[in-house]
Coordinates of C-alpha atoms in Angstrom, one line a residue:
M245 CA -236.0 -9.0 -97.7
S246 CA -238.3 -11.0 -95.4
D247 CA -241.9 -11.7 -96.2
A248 CA -243.0 -9.6 -93.2
A249 CA -245.2 -6.6 -93.0
N250 CA -244.0 -3.3 -91.6
E251 CA -245.0 -2.6 -88.0
G252 CA -248.7 -1.8 -87.6
K253 CA -249.4 -3.0 -91.2
E254 CA -250.9 -6.2 -92.6
L255 CA -248.9 -8.3 -95.0
T256 CA -251.9 -9.3 -97.1
R257 CA -255.0 -7.6 -98.5
A258 CA -258.1 -9.0 -100.3
V259 CA -259.3 -7.0 -103.3
D260 CA -261.9 -8.1 -105.9
G261 CA -262.0 -11.6 -104.6
A262 CA -258.2 -12.1 -104.7
T263 CA -255.6 -11.9 -102.0
Y264 CA -252.3 -10.1 -102.4
A265 CA -249.2 -10.0 -100.3
R266 CA -247.6 -6.5 -100.1
I267 CA -244.0 -7.2 -99.3
P268 CA -241.9 -4.1 -98.2
I269 CA -238.3 -3.9 -99.4
R270 CA -235.8 -2.2 -97.0
T271 CA -233.0 -0.1 -98.5
H272 CA -230.4 2.2 -97.2
V273 CA -231.4 5.9 -96.9
V274 CA -231.4 7.1 -100.5
M275 CA -229.7 10.4 -101.1
P276 CA -229.8 12.9 -104.0
G277 CA -227.5 11.9 -106.8
E278 CA -228.1 8.1 -106.5
D279 CA -229.5 6.1 -109.4
I280 CA -233.0 4.7 -109.0
D281 CA -232.1 2.0 -111.6
E282 CA -229.2 0.8 -109.5
I283 CA -231.3 0.8 -106.3
V284 CA -234.0 -1.3 -108.0
A285 CA -231.3 -3.7 -109.4
T286 CA -229.7 -4.1 -106.0
Y287 CA -232.7 -4.4 -103.7
A288 CA -235.7 -5.4 -105.8
A289 CA -234.5 -7.5 -108.7
P290 CA -233.2 -10.4 -106.7
E291 CA -236.6 -10.7 -104.9
L292 CA -239.0 -10.5 -107.8
Q293 CA -240.9 -13.6 -109.0
P294 CA -242.9 -14.1 -112.2
G295 CA -246.2 -12.3 -111.8
D296 CA -245.0 -9.9 -109.1
L297 CA -245.5 -6.2 -109.4
L298 CA -242.9 -3.7 -108.2
F299 CA -244.2 -0.5 -106.7
V300 CA -241.8 2.4 -106.0
T301 CA -242.6 5.4 -103.9
E302 CA -242.7 8.7 -105.7
K303 CA -240.4 10.2 -103.0
I304 CA -237.5 7.9 -103.7
V305 CA -237.8 8.6 -107.4
A306 CA -237.9 12.4 -106.8
I307 CA -235.0 12.3 -104.5
T308 CA -232.8 10.5 -107.0
Q309 CA -233.8 13.2 -109.6
G310 CA -232.5 15.9 -107.3
R311 CA -236.0 17.2 -106.4
S312 CA -235.5 17.5 -102.6
Y313 CA -234.8 20.8 -100.9
L314 CA -233.9 21.7 -97.4
V315 CA -236.4 23.9 -95.8
E316 CA -233.7 26.3 -94.7
D317 CA -232.8 26.9 -98.4
I318 CA -236.3 27.9 -99.4
T319 CA -237.3 31.5 -99.2
P320 CA -241.1 31.9 -99.4
R321 CA -242.6 34.9 -101.1
P322 CA -245.4 36.8 -99.3
L323 CA -248.0 35.1 -101.4
A324 CA -246.8 31.7 -100.3
R325 CA -247.1 32.8 -96.6
F326 CA -250.6 34.1 -97.2
L327 CA -251.9 31.1 -99.1
S328 CA -250.4 28.5 -96.7
R329 CA -252.5 29.9 -93.9
Y330 CA -255.7 28.6 -95.5
V331 CA -254.5 25.1 -96.2
V332 CA -256.2 22.5 -93.9
K333 CA -253.6 20.7 -91.9
T334 CA -254.1 17.0 -91.0
K335 CA -252.2 14.6 -88.7
Y336 CA -251.1 12.7 -91.8
G337 CA -248.9 15.4 -93.2
I338 CA -248.5 19.2 -93.6
G339 CA -249.0 19.3 -97.4
L340 CA -249.0 22.9 -98.6
G341 CA -249.8 24.2 -95.1
M342 CA -246.4 25.8 -94.5
P343 CA -244.9 28.7 -96.5
E344 CA -242.0 26.6 -97.8
T345 CA -244.2 23.9 -99.3
M346 CA -246.5 26.5 -100.8
E347 CA -243.6 28.3 -102.3
M348 CA -242.5 25.2 -104.0
A349 CA -246.0 24.6 -105.3
L350 CA -246.0 28.1 -106.8
R351 CA -242.7 27.4 -108.5
E352 CA -243.6 23.9 -109.7
C353 CA -247.2 24.6 -110.9
G354 CA -247.0 28.2 -111.7
T355 CA -248.5 31.1 -109.8
P356 CA -251.6 31.6 -111.9
R357 CA -252.7 28.0 -111.5
I358 CA -252.2 27.9 -107.7
V359 CA -253.9 31.3 -107.2
F360 CA -256.9 30.1 -109.4
A361 CA -257.1 26.8 -107.5
A362 CA -257.1 28.6 -104.2
G363 CA -259.8 31.0 -105.3
V364 CA -262.1 28.3 -106.5
A365 CA -261.5 26.3 -103.4
A366 CA -262.3 29.2 -101.2
V367 CA -265.7 29.6 -102.9
T368 CA -266.7 26.0 -103.1
K369 CA -265.8 25.4 -99.4
L370 CA -268.6 27.8 -98.6
F371 CA -271.0 25.3 -100.1
G372 CA -269.4 22.4 -98.2
R373 CA -267.4 21.0 -101.1
R374 CA -263.8 19.9 -100.5
G375 CA -260.8 18.9 -102.6
D376 CA -261.2 21.4 -105.4
F377 CA -257.8 23.0 -104.7
Y378 CA -255.9 19.8 -105.6
R379 CA -258.2 18.9 -108.4
I380 CA -257.3 22.1 -110.1
A381 CA -253.7 22.4 -109.0
G382 CA -253.1 18.8 -110.1
D383 CA -250.7 16.0 -109.3
K384 CA -247.6 18.2 -109.1
A385 CA -249.1 20.1 -106.1
R386 CA -250.6 17.0 -104.6
S387 CA -247.3 15.1 -104.7
I388 CA -245.3 17.7 -102.7
D389 CA -244.1 16.3 -99.4
G390 CA -243.3 18.6 -96.5
P391 CA -241.1 17.9 -93.5
T392 CA -242.5 15.8 -90.6
P393 CA -240.8 14.8 -87.4
H394 CA -241.3 11.0 -88.1
T395 CA -239.6 11.1 -91.5
I396 CA -236.1 9.7 -91.9
P397 CA -233.3 12.4 -91.7
P398 CA -232.4 14.4 -93.6
Y399 CA -235.9 14.4 -95.1
N400 CA -237.5 15.4 -91.8
K401 CA -236.2 18.9 -92.7
A402 CA -236.8 18.9 -96.4
V403 CA -239.5 19.5 -99.0
V404 CA -239.6 16.9 -101.7
L405 CA -241.4 17.6 -105.0
G406 CA -243.2 14.9 -107.1
P407 CA -241.0 12.9 -109.6
K408 CA -240.5 14.0 -113.2
E409 CA -242.0 11.7 -115.9
P410 CA -243.0 8.9 -113.5
A411 CA -244.6 6.9 -116.4
T412 CA -241.3 6.9 -118.2
V413 CA -239.5 5.8 -115.1
A414 CA -241.9 2.9 -114.7
R415 CA -241.5 1.8 -118.3
R416 CA -237.7 2.0 -118.0
L417 CA -237.6 0.0 -114.8
K418 CA -239.8 -2.7 -116.3
A419 CA -237.5 -3.1 -119.2
Q420 CA -234.5 -3.2 -116.9
L421 CA -236.2 -6.0 -115.0
G422 CA -236.6 -8.0 -118.2
G423 CA -240.1 -7.0 -119.0
G424 CA -241.8 -9.7 -116.9
N425 CA -242.9 -7.5 -114.0
D426 CA -245.1 -4.5 -114.1
V427 CA -243.9 -1.4 -112.3
A428 CA -245.8 1.5 -110.7
V429 CA -244.6 4.8 -109.2
V430 CA -247.0 5.5 -106.4
D431 CA -248.0 8.3 -104.1
I432 CA -249.6 6.5 -101.2
N433 CA -250.2 7.9 -97.7
D434 CA -252.4 7.2 -94.7
I435 CA -255.4 8.9 -96.3
G436 CA -255.3 7.5 -99.8
G437 CA -253.2 7.5 -102.8
N438 CA -252.6 7.9 -106.5
I439 CA -250.6 6.0 -109.2
L440 CA -248.4 8.6 -110.8
G441 CA -247.1 6.4 -113.5
S442 CA -247.1 2.7 -114.3
T443 CA -247.0 -0.1 -116.9
L444 CA -250.6 -1.1 -116.0
D445 CA -253.8 -0.3 -117.7
K446 CA -256.4 2.0 -116.0
A447 CA -258.2 -1.0 -114.4
G448 CA -254.9 -2.3 -113.1
E449 CA -254.0 1.1 -111.6
Q450 CA -257.4 1.3 -109.9
R451 CA -257.0 -2.1 -108.4
L452 CA -253.5 -1.3 -107.2
V453 CA -254.8 1.8 -105.4
R454 CA -257.2 -0.5 -103.5
I455 CA -254.5 -3.0 -102.7
L456 CA -252.3 -0.2 -101.3
S457 CA -255.1 1.8 -99.7
D458 CA -253.8 1.2 -96.1
N459 CA -250.3 2.4 -97.0
P460 CA -248.4 -0.8 -96.3
L461 CA -245.0 0.9 -96.6
G462 CA -245.8 3.3 -93.8
Q463 CA -245.0 7.0 -93.3
G464 CA -242.1 7.0 -90.9
H465 CA -238.7 5.4 -90.3
Q466 CA -239.3 2.1 -92.0
S467 CA -236.9 2.9 -94.9
T468 CA -238.9 0.7 -97.2
P469 CA -239.4 2.9 -100.4
L470 CA -240.0 -0.2 -102.6
G471 CA -242.5 -3.0 -102.4
I472 CA -243.7 -6.1 -104.1
I473 CA -247.3 -7.1 -104.8
R474 CA -247.5 -10.8 -105.0
P475 CA -250.8 -12.6 -105.8
S476 CA -251.6 -15.4 -103.4
K477 CA -251.2 -18.9 -104.8
A478 CA -253.9 -20.2 -102.5

């Protein structure tokens, strides 16, 4: 690891009057069946200092849990094809705007919840209100990643669900690291982010979202699914 930012990103960020380094940790391309504990032990543990926080992307946790699916192996039902047409697509990611990702949302969250969320969102959009779909569908729907051309293969052709029990994963990793470093499993992209599970309190999680708000790990071929938050000593 070098104390260098990913291309197009800044190494440091000032939040609440303090400055933090956001140090990306490069790994090999993680595949299903690998062990997140071993990956952290290999790549992150040797770099951590007292007072550092380790943040882990939700995608790498989910992949090691076997929660990635090739698009070609997903058969969307007609309802998924219908609902996906009404999802707003952005340049930051496809979200549930393709039949295969919507199909996985129906499986993951349950058809009644997704249909209810879509119905409420359709009504509230008429009044200029946005975001109700994901507020109702919840983190499981929000955390689904669809395939994008700039993603590292084979995940440029895969749908990745959110991780299972991210708070439990964070606690286990903290214990593995000796208990001296907090750990957070994060869902961060170029339009915002969420802390899915951590060993922080709520105020700490809110501060971490602000520290990571510009997505220092990037969205593409960086192969940096881990990172360290290090308070400035200045």
